[in-house]
XYZ file of N, CA and C in Angstrom:
873
model
N -9.556 -30.709 17.263
C -8.493 -30.116 18.076
C -8.269 -28.671 17.629
N -8.294 -27.772 18.574
C -8.128 -26.363 18.255
C -6.690 -26.061 17.882
N -6.525 -25.140 16.938
C -5.195 -24.654 16.607
C -4.616 -23.917 17.801
N -3.283 -24.014 18.018
C -2.670 -23.257 19.122
C -2.955 -21.770 19.040
N -3.008 -21.227 17.814
C -3.273 -19.797 17.661
C -4.685 -19.463 18.131
N -5.672 -20.269 17.693
C -7.060 -20.030 18.088
C -7.231 -20.210 19.590
N -6.467 -21.137 20.169
C -6.583 -21.401 21.605
C -6.165 -20.211 22.457
N -5.434 -19.258 21.871
C -4.984 -18.097 22.647
C -6.156 -17.330 23.244
N -7.262 -17.248 22.517
C -8.428 -16.531 23.035
C -8.981 -17.226 24.270
N -9.062 -18.559 24.226
C -9.601 -19.308 25.361
C -8.663 -19.248 26.559
N -7.356 -19.331 26.295
C -6.387 -19.283 27.395
C -6.422 -17.918 28.073
N -6.423 -16.855 27.264
C -6.472 -15.506 27.835
C -7.766 -15.294 28.616
N -8.857 -15.838 28.112
C -10.137 -15.725 28.821
C -10.043 -16.396 30.185
N -9.532 -17.627 30.206
C -9.437 -18.356 31.465
C -8.500 -17.703 32.463
N -7.356 -17.219 31.982
C -6.388 -16.576 32.873
C -6.972 -15.290 33.455
N -7.678 -14.517 32.629
C -8.269 -13.264 33.110
C -9.369 -13.523 34.133
N -10.216 -14.513 33.874
C -11.290 -14.842 34.814
C -10.713 -15.333 36.135
N -9.699 -16.211 36.057
C -9.082 -16.722 37.285
C -8.452 -15.600 38.091
N -7.800 -14.667 37.395
C -7.171 -13.539 38.081
C -8.208 -12.636 38.734
N -9.349 -12.451 38.068
C -10.395 -11.579 38.609
C -11.051 -12.187 39.842
N -11.183 -13.493 39.866
C -11.914 -14.143 40.957
C -11.023 -14.496 42.148
N -9.792 -14.882 41.871
C -8.937 -15.407 42.941
C -7.647 -14.625 43.129
N -7.516 -13.473 42.490
C -6.327 -12.664 42.685
C -5.260 -12.923 41.640
N -4.209 -12.104 41.701
C -3.155 -12.159 40.694
C -2.420 -13.498 40.684
N -2.293 -14.138 41.849
C -1.579 -15.404 41.895
C -2.249 -16.504 41.112
N -3.549 -16.366 40.848
C -4.274 -17.392 40.101
C -3.863 -17.428 38.637
N -3.207 -16.374 38.160
C -2.745 -16.378 36.768
C -1.833 -17.566 36.494
N -0.855 -17.755 37.380
C 0.100 -18.838 37.172
C -0.584 -20.188 37.254
N -1.560 -20.319 38.143
C -2.289 -21.585 38.242
C -3.054 -21.869 36.951
N -3.720 -20.846 36.430
C -4.450 -21.020 35.176
C -3.496 -21.311 34.025
N -2.345 -20.634 34.028
C -1.344 -20.897 32.993
C -0.834 -22.326 33.085
N -0.605 -22.814 34.306
C -0.129 -24.185 34.488
C -1.147 -25.188 33.964
N -2.426 -24.930 34.221
C -3.476 -25.823 33.711
C -3.464 -25.836 32.185
N -3.330 -24.654 31.565
C -3.294 -24.573 30.103
C -2.066 -25.278 29.544
N -0.916 -25.125 30.213
C 0.306 -25.767 29.740
C 0.205 -27.286 29.832
N -0.333 -27.784 30.951
C -0.511 -29.233 31.099
C -1.478 -29.758 30.042
N -2.536 -28.999 29.780
C -3.487 -29.400 28.738
C -2.810 -29.464 27.373
N -1.899 -28.508 27.109
C -1.173 -28.515 25.836
C -0.298 -29.749 25.712
N 0.364 -30.125 26.808
C 1.215 -31.316 26.788
C 0.375 -32.567 26.571
N -0.756 -32.662 27.255
C -1.628 -33.825 27.095
C -2.176 -33.907 25.674
N -2.523 -32.741 25.106
C -2.993 -32.733 23.724
C -1.894 -33.195 22.777
N -0.649 -32.820 23.094
C 0.465 -33.259 22.273
C 0.666 -34.758 22.315
N 0.419 -35.355 23.463
C 0.551 -36.805 23.575
C -0.496 -37.529 22.736
N -1.642 -36.871 22.534
C -2.709 -37.479 21.739
C -2.507 -37.218 20.250
N -2.240 -35.957 19.901
C -2.124 -35.571 18.494
C -0.741 -35.869 17.939
N 0.282 -35.559 18.702
C 1.660 -35.732 18.262
C 2.580 -34.857 19.079
N 3.765 -35.363 19.364
C 4.688 -34.622 20.218
C 5.066 -33.289 19.588
N 5.095 -33.216 18.266
C 5.440 -31.972 17.591
C 4.454 -30.852 17.846
N 3.276 -31.188 18.346
C 2.260 -30.181 18.641
C 2.580 -29.416 19.919
N 3.333 -30.053 20.825
C 3.538 -29.496 22.166
C 4.261 -28.147 22.149
N 5.411 -28.001 21.458
C 6.117 -26.707 21.523
C 5.277 -25.535 21.039
N 4.555 -25.723 19.925
C 3.724 -24.628 19.414
C 2.612 -24.275 20.386
N 2.042 -25.298 21.028
C 0.981 -25.041 21.999
C 1.520 -24.301 23.217
N 2.725 -24.653 23.655
C 3.321 -23.966 24.804
C 3.654 -22.516 24.467
N 4.096 -22.275 23.233
C 4.344 -20.893 22.800
C 3.047 -20.089 22.836
N 1.948 -20.705 22.383
C 0.649 -20.028 22.429
C 0.249 -19.713 23.869
N 0.510 -20.651 24.781
C 0.212 -20.405 26.202
C 1.003 -19.213 26.725
N 2.283 -19.150 26.367
C 3.137 -18.056 26.844
C 2.690 -16.714 26.268
N 2.298 -16.695 24.984
C 1.817 -15.450 24.382
C 0.551 -14.977 25.089
N -0.345 -15.918 25.386
C -1.597 -15.552 26.060
C -1.331 -14.979 27.442
N -0.500 -15.676 28.219
C -0.174 -15.179 29.556
C 0.548 -13.842 29.471
N 1.495 -13.739 28.536
C 2.237 -12.490 28.374
C 1.330 -11.331 28.023
N 0.338 -11.582 27.164
C -0.569 -10.497 26.789
C -1.415 -10.062 27.979
N -1.921 -11.030 28.747
C -2.746 -10.680 29.911
C -1.935 -9.854 30.905
N -0.691 -10.272 31.156
C 0.161 -9.533 32.092
C 0.489 -8.148 31.531
N 0.781 -8.084 30.220
C 1.165 -6.809 29.608
C 0.037 -5.797 29.636
N -1.203 -6.269 29.579
C -2.346 -5.353 29.534
C -3.048 -5.228 30.883
N -2.435 -5.753 31.934
C -3.089 -5.707 33.244
C -3.092 -4.305 33.836
N -2.114 -3.466 33.444
C -2.084 -2.089 33.921
C -2.774 -1.173 32.938
N -3.167 -0.008 33.402
C -3.813 0.969 32.526
C -2.889 2.166 32.346
N -3.110 2.902 31.271
C -2.314 4.086 31.011
C -0.880 3.762 30.664
N -0.668 2.841 29.705
C 0.680 2.468 29.306
C 0.771 2.467 27.792
N 1.979 2.493 27.283
C 2.176 2.427 25.847
C 2.038 0.976 25.406
N 2.191 0.755 24.114
C 2.088 -0.593 23.575
C 3.415 -1.332 23.623
N 4.411 -0.786 24.329
C 5.705 -1.445 24.411
C 5.634 -2.870 24.910
N 4.949 -3.156 26.035
C 4.871 -4.541 26.516
C 4.233 -5.488 25.508
N 3.156 -5.045 24.840
C 2.514 -5.896 23.849
C 3.447 -6.177 22.676
N 4.195 -5.159 22.244
C 5.161 -5.358 21.158
C 6.218 -6.377 21.551
N 6.678 -6.312 22.792
C 7.676 -7.268 23.262
C 7.098 -8.674 23.328
N 5.836 -8.796 23.719
C 5.191 -10.114 23.755
C 5.128 -10.711 22.355
N 4.744 -9.910 21.370
C 4.656 -10.412 19.998
C 6.033 -10.756 19.444
N 7.025 -9.908 19.711
C 8.382 -10.198 19.246
C 8.926 -11.453 19.914
N 8.710 -11.569 21.224
C 9.171 -12.759 21.930
C 8.485 -14.016 21.448
N 7.182 -13.933 21.159
C 6.461 -15.097 20.653
C 6.968 -15.539 19.296
N 7.260 -14.575 18.417
C 7.775 -14.936 17.096
C 9.168 -15.539 17.192
N 10.016 -14.995 18.066
C 11.356 -15.562 18.244
C 11.283 -16.967 18.828
N 10.346 -17.187 19.753
C 10.183 -18.523 20.326
C 9.738 -19.516 19.258
N 8.812 -19.098 18.389
C 8.348 -19.980 17.320
C 9.472 -20.285 16.333
N 10.281 -19.271 16.016
C 11.436 -19.502 15.140
C 12.403 -20.473 15.795
N 12.611 -20.313 17.113
C 13.498 -21.223 17.827
C 13.001 -22.650 17.799
N 11.694 -22.847 17.961
C 11.118 -24.196 17.931
C 11.337 -24.842 16.569
N 11.022 -24.110 15.497
C 11.192 -24.664 14.154
C 12.665 -24.832 13.798
N 13.524 -23.965 14.315
C 14.963 -24.105 14.068
C 15.502 -25.378 14.704
N 15.043 -25.691 15.905
C 15.466 -26.925 16.561
C 14.984 -28.145 15.783
N 13.759 -28.079 15.269
C 13.241 -29.188 14.471
C 14.053 -29.365 13.191
N 14.413 -28.243 12.551
C 15.230 -28.323 11.337
C 16.623 -28.844 11.646
N 17.175 -28.429 12.790
C 18.510 -28.883 13.177
C 18.533 -30.385 13.414
N 17.476 -30.921 13.984
C 17.397 -32.359 14.201
C 17.315 -33.128 12.890
N 16.862 -32.434 11.832
C 16.794 -33.057 10.509
C 18.070 -32.836 9.708
N 19.074 -32.222 10.331
C 20.351 -32.018 9.670
C 20.414 -30.814 8.764
N 19.570 -29.830 8.975
C 19.585 -28.629 8.154
C 19.301 -27.419 9.039
N 19.157 -26.268 8.420
C 18.801 -25.048 9.151
C 17.431 -24.578 8.687
N 16.812 -23.741 9.479
C 15.476 -23.267 9.125
C 15.467 -22.473 7.824
N 16.373 -21.494 7.608
C 16.366 -20.782 6.322
C 16.581 -21.715 5.137
N 17.516 -22.679 5.285
C 17.770 -23.616 4.193
C 16.551 -24.493 3.927
N 15.887 -24.908 4.993
C 14.697 -25.748 4.830
C 13.584 -24.986 4.124
N 13.357 -23.730 4.529
C 12.303 -22.936 3.906
C 12.621 -22.631 2.444
N 13.900 -22.373 2.161
C 14.294 -22.126 0.772
C 14.103 -23.377 -0.071
N 14.480 -24.534 0.490
C 14.282 -25.800 -0.218
C 12.796 -26.059 -0.452
N 11.976 -25.726 0.532
C 10.532 -25.915 0.402
C 9.968 -25.035 -0.706
N 10.418 -23.782 -0.770
C 9.935 -22.867 -1.802
C 10.379 -23.315 -3.188
N 11.653 -23.707 -3.319
C 12.153 -24.176 -4.611
C 11.451 -25.460 -5.036
N 11.190 -26.337 -4.064
C 10.500 -27.584 -4.382
C 9.083 -27.344 -4.865
N 8.416 -26.361 -4.273
C 7.056 -26.043 -4.703
C 7.051 -25.510 -6.128
N 8.012 -24.646 -6.439
C 8.091 -24.097 -7.788
C 8.434 -25.184 -8.792
N 9.357 -26.084 -8.412
C 9.716 -27.172 -9.305
C 8.586 -28.158 -9.507
N 7.764 -28.344 -8.492
C 6.650 -29.279 -8.578
C 5.627 -28.826 -9.615
N 5.502 -27.502 -9.789
C 4.560 -26.997 -10.776
C 4.980 -27.360 -12.192
N 6.308 -27.334 -12.414
C 6.828 -27.742 -13.704
C 6.199 -26.968 -14.839
N 5.733 -27.706 -15.827
C 5.094 -27.075 -16.982
C 3.596 -27.001 -16.866
N 3.068 -27.165 -15.654
C 1.613 -27.171 -15.478
C 1.007 -25.778 -15.551
N 1.838 -24.750 -15.499
C 1.325 -23.383 -15.593
C 2.065 -22.658 -16.705
N 1.429 -21.630 -17.239
C 2.045 -20.870 -18.313
C 3.211 -20.050 -17.786
N 4.052 -19.590 -18.691
C 5.304 -18.949 -18.312
C 5.067 -17.679 -17.497
N 4.106 -16.853 -17.893
C 3.861 -15.611 -17.160
C 3.431 -15.902 -15.723
N 2.585 -16.906 -15.557
C 2.145 -17.279 -14.212
C 3.294 -17.844 -13.403
N 4.164 -18.600 -14.075
C 5.320 -19.180 -13.397
C 6.272 -18.084 -12.917
N 6.439 -17.034 -13.722
C 7.307 -15.926 -13.324
C 6.719 -15.183 -12.124
N 5.399 -15.039 -12.087
C 4.758 -14.398 -10.942
C 4.975 -15.212 -9.671
N 4.847 -16.538 -9.791
C 5.066 -17.398 -8.631
C 6.514 -17.339 -8.170
N 7.435 -17.280 -9.140
C 8.849 -17.194 -8.781
C 9.138 -15.899 -8.027
N 8.534 -14.795 -8.459
C 8.718 -13.522 -7.756
C 8.131 -13.579 -6.353
N 6.961 -14.216 -6.229
C 6.337 -14.343 -4.911
C 7.195 -15.189 -3.977
N 7.783 -16.253 -4.502
C 8.622 -17.113 -3.671
C 9.913 -16.410 -3.273
N 10.424 -15.537 -4.140
C 11.599 -14.755 -3.764
C 11.271 -13.814 -2.605
N 10.080 -13.221 -2.638
C 9.655 -12.390 -1.511
C 9.519 -13.224 -0.247
N 9.027 -14.449 -0.403
C 8.880 -15.339 0.751
C 10.239 -15.643 1.367
N 11.233 -15.894 0.514
C 12.580 -16.169 1.017
C 13.154 -14.958 1.755
N 12.802 -13.764 1.291
C 13.360 -12.549 1.889
C 12.642 -12.146 3.170
N 11.373 -12.536 3.302
C 10.570 -12.050 4.436
C 9.938 -13.178 5.243
N 10.536 -14.388 5.197
C 9.915 -15.487 5.943
C 9.812 -15.218 7.447
N 10.736 -14.460 8.087
C 10.511 -14.189 9.521
C 9.222 -13.421 9.798
N 8.753 -12.641 8.825
C 7.515 -11.895 9.020
C 6.328 -12.827 9.198
N 6.407 -14.028 8.603
C 5.314 -14.984 8.773
C 5.167 -15.369 10.239
N 6.292 -15.526 10.932
C 6.248 -15.854 12.360
C 5.725 -14.671 13.173
N 6.131 -13.467 12.786
C 5.653 -12.286 13.504
C 4.155 -12.091 13.301
N 3.675 -12.337 12.086
C 2.244 -12.217 11.822
C 1.455 -13.254 12.613
N 2.000 -14.470 12.704
C 1.330 -15.495 13.500
C 1.289 -15.095 14.971
N 2.390 -14.536 15.465
C 2.428 -14.079 16.852
C 1.466 -12.917 17.064
N 1.381 -12.008 16.091
C 0.445 -10.886 16.196
C -0.998 -11.377 16.191
N -1.286 -12.393 15.363
C -2.630 -12.963 15.346
C -2.958 -13.616 16.683
N -1.974 -14.302 17.264
C -2.178 -14.908 18.584
C -2.479 -13.835 19.626
N -1.728 -12.726 19.572
C -1.961 -11.631 20.519
C -3.328 -10.992 20.300
N -3.745 -10.879 19.034
C -5.062 -10.312 18.740
C -6.169 -11.187 19.319
N -6.031 -12.501 19.154
C -7.035 -13.410 19.713
C -6.997 -13.390 21.239
N -5.791 -13.268 21.802
C -5.691 -13.133 23.261
C -6.372 -11.850 23.721
N -6.269 -10.805 22.933
C -6.962 -9.543 23.250
C -8.470 -9.756 23.282
N -8.993 -10.487 22.282
C -10.430 -10.751 22.240
C -10.870 -11.570 23.448
N -10.065 -12.589 23.795
C -10.398 -13.396 24.961
C -10.345 -12.600 26.251
N -9.337 -11.741 26.363
C -9.215 -10.895 27.559
C -10.392 -9.941 27.681
N -10.757 -9.321 26.571
C -11.873 -8.369 26.603
C -13.184 -9.072 26.940
N -13.396 -10.269 26.387
C -14.615 -11.020 26.695
C -14.677 -11.370 28.178
N -13.535 -11.749 28.751
C -13.495 -12.074 30.179
C -13.750 -10.840 31.030
N -13.210 -9.704 30.608
C -13.439 -8.464 31.361
C -14.914 -8.085 31.364
N -15.580 -8.269 30.237
C -17.013 -7.980 30.182
C -17.793 -8.945 31.069
N -17.412 -10.233 31.020
C -18.129 -11.236 31.804
C -17.965 -11.006 33.304
N -16.802 -10.508 33.712
C -16.520 -10.300 35.138
C -16.783 -8.873 35.590
N -17.236 -8.023 34.678
C -17.498 -6.636 35.040
C -16.248 -5.835 35.323
N -15.145 -6.193 34.675
C -13.883 -5.488 34.888
C -13.764 -4.317 33.921
N -13.009 -3.275 34.283
C -12.799 -2.155 33.359
C -11.942 -2.586 32.180
N -12.152 -1.924 31.069
C -11.387 -2.209 29.855
C -9.942 -1.770 30.041
N -8.994 -2.661 29.701
C -7.576 -2.316 29.803
C -6.910 -2.180 28.440
N -7.524 -2.732 27.393
C -6.935 -2.625 26.064
C -7.205 -1.240 25.488
N -6.241 -0.733 24.747
C -6.358 0.609 24.177
C -7.173 0.592 22.894
N -7.940 1.653 22.681
C -8.597 1.848 21.396
C -7.569 2.369 20.394
N -7.957 2.328 19.116
C -7.013 2.723 18.068
C -6.518 4.149 18.269
N -7.414 5.066 18.586
C -7.020 6.468 18.722
C -6.174 6.719 19.965
N -6.125 5.769 20.894
C -5.323 5.907 22.108
C -3.958 5.238 21.978
N -3.749 4.569 20.854
C -2.541 3.768 20.697
C -1.300 4.645 20.586
N -0.260 4.272 21.339
C 1.023 4.977 21.263
C 2.142 3.967 21.416
N 3.041 3.939 20.443
C 4.169 3.019 20.465
C 5.293 3.568 21.338
N 6.166 2.687 21.826
C 7.338 3.156 22.574
C 8.345 3.808 21.634
N 9.197 4.648 22.190
C 10.178 5.364 21.374
C 11.153 4.424 20.683
N 11.414 3.264 21.306
C 12.392 2.366 20.693
C 11.901 1.788 19.372
N 10.599 1.900 19.088
C 10.103 1.440 17.791
C 10.668 2.301 16.669
N 10.814 3.603 16.930
C 11.439 4.469 15.943
C 12.892 4.107 15.712
N 13.599 3.749 16.792
C 14.986 3.318 16.657
C 15.077 2.035 15.846
N 14.148 1.107 16.078
C 14.132 -0.135 15.305
C 13.892 0.146 13.826
N 13.031 1.102 13.533
C 12.747 1.493 12.153
C 14.004 2.007 11.463
N 14.727 2.886 12.145
C 15.935 3.476 11.560
C 17.034 2.426 11.408
N 17.262 1.623 12.441
C 18.306 0.602 12.374
C 17.989 -0.443 11.310
N 16.719 -0.803 11.185
C 16.334 -1.751 10.147
C 16.608 -1.211 8.758
N 16.318 0.082 8.554
C 16.588 0.698 7.258
C 18.085 0.740 6.965
N 18.877 1.079 7.982
C 20.334 1.136 7.803
C 20.888 -0.245 7.481
N 20.434 -1.265 8.213
C 20.920 -2.624 7.965
C 20.521 -3.110 6.579
N 19.344 -2.717 6.121
C 18.893 -3.130 4.795
C 19.751 -2.511 3.701
N 20.075 -1.230 3.861
C 20.817 -0.515 2.821
C 22.305 -0.842 2.863
N 22.882 -0.876 4.061
C 24.333 -1.025 4.189
C 24.774 -2.451 4.489
N 23.825 -3.342 4.741
C 24.193 -4.710 5.096
C 24.979 -5.427 4.022
N 24.710 -5.095 2.757
C 25.396 -5.765 1.660
C 26.892 -5.483 1.679
N 27.323 -4.376 2.309
C 28.733 -4.017 2.362
C 29.452 -4.618 3.567
N 28.723 -5.327 4.404
C 29.336 -5.909 5.597
C 30.236 -7.087 5.224
N 31.440 -7.168 5.815
C 32.322 -8.303 5.523
C 31.882 -9.588 6.218
N 30.958 -9.475 7.163
C 30.526 -10.646 7.935
C 29.025 -10.859 7.769
N 28.649 -11.979 7.196
C 27.250 -12.387 7.033
C 26.368 -11.270 6.455
N 26.698 -10.765 5.265
C 25.870 -9.681 4.708
C 24.434 -10.115 4.431
N 24.245 -11.378 4.001
C 22.888 -11.853 3.716
C 22.045 -11.894 4.988
N 22.651 -12.349 6.086
C 21.927 -12.420 7.352
C 21.568 -11.025 7.855
N 22.516 -10.084 7.730
C 22.258 -8.712 8.181
C 21.120 -8.093 7.376
N 21.134 -8.317 6.057
C 20.057 -7.779 5.233
C 18.721 -8.437 5.556
N 18.749 -9.744 5.811
C 17.517 -10.452 6.158
C 16.905 -9.882 7.438
N 17.742 -9.719 8.460
C 17.257 -9.161 9.726
C 16.804 -7.716 9.530
N 17.607 -6.940 8.795
C 17.273 -5.536 8.573
C 15.957 -5.360 7.843
N 15.749 -6.138 6.777
C 14.504 -6.028 6.013
C 13.287 -6.314 6.882
N 13.385 -7.366 7.676
C 12.223 -7.773 8.460
C 11.974 -6.853 9.646
N 13.045 -6.367 10.289
C 12.867 -5.399 11.376
C 12.274 -4.104 10.825
N 12.791 -3.658 9.688
C 12.279 -2.436 9.069
C 10.810 -2.583 8.691
N 10.451 -3.719 8.090
C 9.067 -3.929 7.663
C 8.120 -4.000 8.853
N 8.540 -4.711 9.905
C 7.694 -4.824 11.096
C 7.506 -3.463 11.768
N 8.602 -2.703 11.896
C 8.507 -1.376 12.510
C 7.683 -0.432 11.647
N 7.831 -0.549 10.339
C 7.037 0.295 9.439
C 5.548 0.010 9.606
N 5.184 -1.274 9.694
C 3.773 -1.627 9.865
C 3.225 -1.062 11.174
N 4.013 -1.183 12.249
C 3.564 -0.666 13.547
C 3.418 0.855 13.511
N 4.395 1.530 12.910
C 4.324 2.992 12.822
C 3.180 3.442 11.919
N 2.891 2.646 10.881
C 1.770 2.984 10.008
C 0.454 2.930 10.778
N 0.317 1.935 11.654
C -0.896 1.850 12.476
C -1.002 3.071 13.390
N 0.138 3.476 13.964
C 0.107 4.676 14.813
C -0.231 5.915 13.987
N 0.308 5.991 12.778
C -0.024 7.119 11.913
C -1.504 7.159 11.572
N -2.086 5.992 11.313
C -3.524 5.931 11.045
C -4.308 6.319 12.294
N -3.802 5.922 13.470
C -4.463 6.300 14.725
C -4.499 7.817 14.886
N -3.405 8.481 14.530
C -3.373 9.949 14.599
C -4.409 10.544 13.645
N -4.500 9.981 12.448
C -5.470 10.486 11.476
C -6.905 10.269 11.956
N -7.178 9.095 12.550
C -8.521 8.827 13.080
C -8.854 9.770 14.238
N -7.847 10.076 15.039
C -8.046 11.023 16.144
C -8.414 12.401 15.607
N -7.707 12.836 14.564
C -7.984 14.147 13.970
C -9.375 14.178 13.337
N -9.749 13.087 12.670
C -11.080 13.022 12.055
C -12.166 13.039 13.125
N -11.918 12.330 14.240
C -12.887 12.321 15.331
C -13.063 13.694 15.953
N -11.970 14.420 16.113
C -12.061 15.774 16.684
C -12.816 16.713 15.758
N -12.733 16.445 14.457
C -13.446 17.293 13.497
C -14.931 16.969 13.439
N -15.356 15.925 14.156
C -16.775 15.591 14.213
C -17.293 14.831 13.016
N -16.419 14.144 12.285
C -16.854 13.390 11.119
C -17.492 12.067 11.539
N -18.249 11.479 10.640
C -18.980 10.250 10.929
C -18.051 9.040 10.893
N -18.574 7.898 11.366
C -17.807 6.657 11.332
C -17.559 6.197 9.901
N -18.521 6.472 9.019
C -18.335 6.113 7.615
C -17.156 6.871 7.028
N -17.052 8.149 7.352
C -15.909 8.940 6.884
C -14.605 8.371 7.417
N -14.600 7.982 8.689
C -13.398 7.397 9.285
C -13.024 6.102 8.581
N -14.022 5.262 8.300
C -13.762 3.987 7.627
C -13.184 4.213 6.237
N -13.785 5.125 5.487
C -13.293 5.404 4.140
C -11.886 5.990 4.183
N -11.608 6.807 5.202
C -10.274 7.396 5.281
C -9.223 6.351 5.628
N -9.595 5.321 6.382
C -8.648 4.239 6.665
C -8.175 3.610 5.359
N -9.102 3.408 4.426
C -8.737 2.843 3.124
C -7.765 3.768 2.403
N -8.060 5.063 2.433
C -7.162 6.037 1.800
C -5.799 6.037 2.488
N -5.797 5.963 3.824
C -4.539 5.992 4.575
C -3.682 4.776 4.263
N -4.315 3.613 4.111
C -3.566 2.404 3.755
C -2.958 2.557 2.368
N -3.721 3.113 1.425
C -3.184 3.330 0.085
C -2.018 4.314 0.110
N -2.164 5.394 0.868
C -1.081 6.371 0.976
C 0.174 5.745 1.576
N -0.016 4.802 2.501
C 1.137 4.137 3.108
C 1.842 3.237 2.104
N 1.077 2.426 1.391
C 1.693 1.505 0.439
C 2.375 2.246 -0.703
N 1.849 3.408 -1.060
C 2.404 4.147 -2.193
C 3.493 5.131 -1.789
N 3.333 5.804 -0.651
C 4.217 6.923 -0.322
C 4.757 6.925 1.113
N 4.517 5.858 1.894
C 5.022 5.800 3.275
C 4.439 6.918 4.149
N 3.271 7.435 3.813
C 2.734 8.597 4.524
C 2.384 8.264 5.969
N 1.648 7.177 6.186
C 1.178 6.851 7.537
C 2.323 6.489 8.469
N 3.291 5.708 7.974
C 4.424 5.344 8.830
C 5.281 6.562 9.144
N 5.436 7.476 8.179
C 6.186 8.708 8.446
C 5.474 9.551 9.497
N 4.144 9.626 9.412
C 3.377 10.368 10.409
C 3.501 9.714 11.781
N 3.466 8.377 11.810
C 3.635 7.675 13.078
C 5.000 7.907 13.686
N 6.036 7.951 12.840
C 7.390 8.201 13.327
C 7.507 9.609 13.909
N 6.928 10.587 13.231
C 6.956 11.960 13.736
C 6.164 12.070 15.036
N 5.057 11.328 15.125
C 4.211 11.399 16.319
C 4.913 10.842 17.552
N 5.876 9.940 17.358
C 6.636 9.440 18.504
C 7.314 10.579 19.258
N 7.742 11.589 18.514
C 8.431 12.732 19.120
C 7.472 13.898 19.349
N 6.635 14.189 18.345
C 5.758 15.362 18.435
C 4.581 15.135 19.379
N 4.103 13.904 19.490
C 2.984 13.559 20.381
C 1.779 14.465 20.111
N 1.244 14.369 18.894
C 0.142 15.241 18.482
C -1.087 15.106 19.381
N -1.346 13.908 19.898
C -2.554 13.672 20.700
C -2.348 13.969 22.179
N -1.128 14.331 22.568
C -0.859 14.656 23.960
C -0.976 13.475 24.894
N -0.652 12.267 24.403
C -0.758 11.073 25.241
C 0.438 10.904 26.158
N 1.576 11.460 25.775
C 2.786 11.253 26.561
C 3.092 9.778 26.655
N 3.520 9.304 27.817
C 3.738 7.870 28.011
C 2.581 7.226 28.706
N 1.498 8.000 28.901
C 0.439 7.511 29.751
C -0.726 6.867 29.077
N -0.785 6.892 27.742
C -1.835 6.203 27.047
C -3.214 6.689 27.434
N -4.125 5.733 27.598
C -5.527 6.067 27.833
C -5.721 6.785 29.146
N -4.964 6.391 30.177
C -5.130 7.011 31.484
C -4.749 8.479 31.423
N -3.664 8.767 30.706
C -3.230 10.161 30.572
C -4.305 10.984 29.876
N -4.897 10.378 28.829
C -5.922 11.093 28.080
C -7.145 11.353 28.944
N -7.518 10.363 29.773
C -8.678 10.546 30.630
C -8.429 11.622 31.679
N -7.195 11.727 32.175
C -6.867 12.762 33.143
C -6.959 14.146 32.514
N -6.561 14.237 31.239
C -6.618 15.532 30.574
C -8.062 15.998 30.399
N -8.943 15.013 30.120
C -10.336 15.368 29.887
C -11.104 15.615 31.168
N -10.509 15.208 32.328
C -11.205 15.359 33.609
C -11.239 16.826 34.032
């Protein structure tokens, strides 16, 4: 049985092929077939499989719809990934609620139980490292859902691209150097930072505010870092450097980001400065400029 995440590639492939052959209305028909298949698989494997499979179906359909137009920013794709992660959190929260607890409490109990299970089986230094890692897990567990949603979208991208090649359709997904985030990503970055720093002073749910702030800030930082790297790759390409140089510079750019926030800062500035001249038009705008 395929994982719901892996199935995103197949669902996106089928939806794209159906849309290419029978028109836009065939998307919903293909989605309905995938959803019914997910329900039937749940009846065989277990009812708990159904919600996750349906979320995967929605992410796949959402990605195909979001990338159906050309010359757009990555705003729709970002919303699909955010919506998919929130849906997955909602599914697990409902499951935890039925067990008489909450999702954060359940995850914290799971982390503490894992650390306690190790007991004296590991040396003290190793135990302290695991404890630090579990504390990070408690602070950033929503990121796990976002990463899963991003992986689902990535696989849906692969399925969509494969279907476009098979049907002779033009490419709709943006290359790295064409990538441009929506302006609201910068706002999310700033608000996340403010909530992280000032959330502790809030009289109402300071822990929750900090939790949301940390994860929004981290997610926005990662997205802006990718845009910053895209700007750097664009500059390297214009200078006529080889692909090997570009690959090696990606490694340097990632290190600069982890150490000094360089790539995310560049991505944030690019939202306003628009160094590549993409505007809001993405690849289509760039192609018009070169025409």
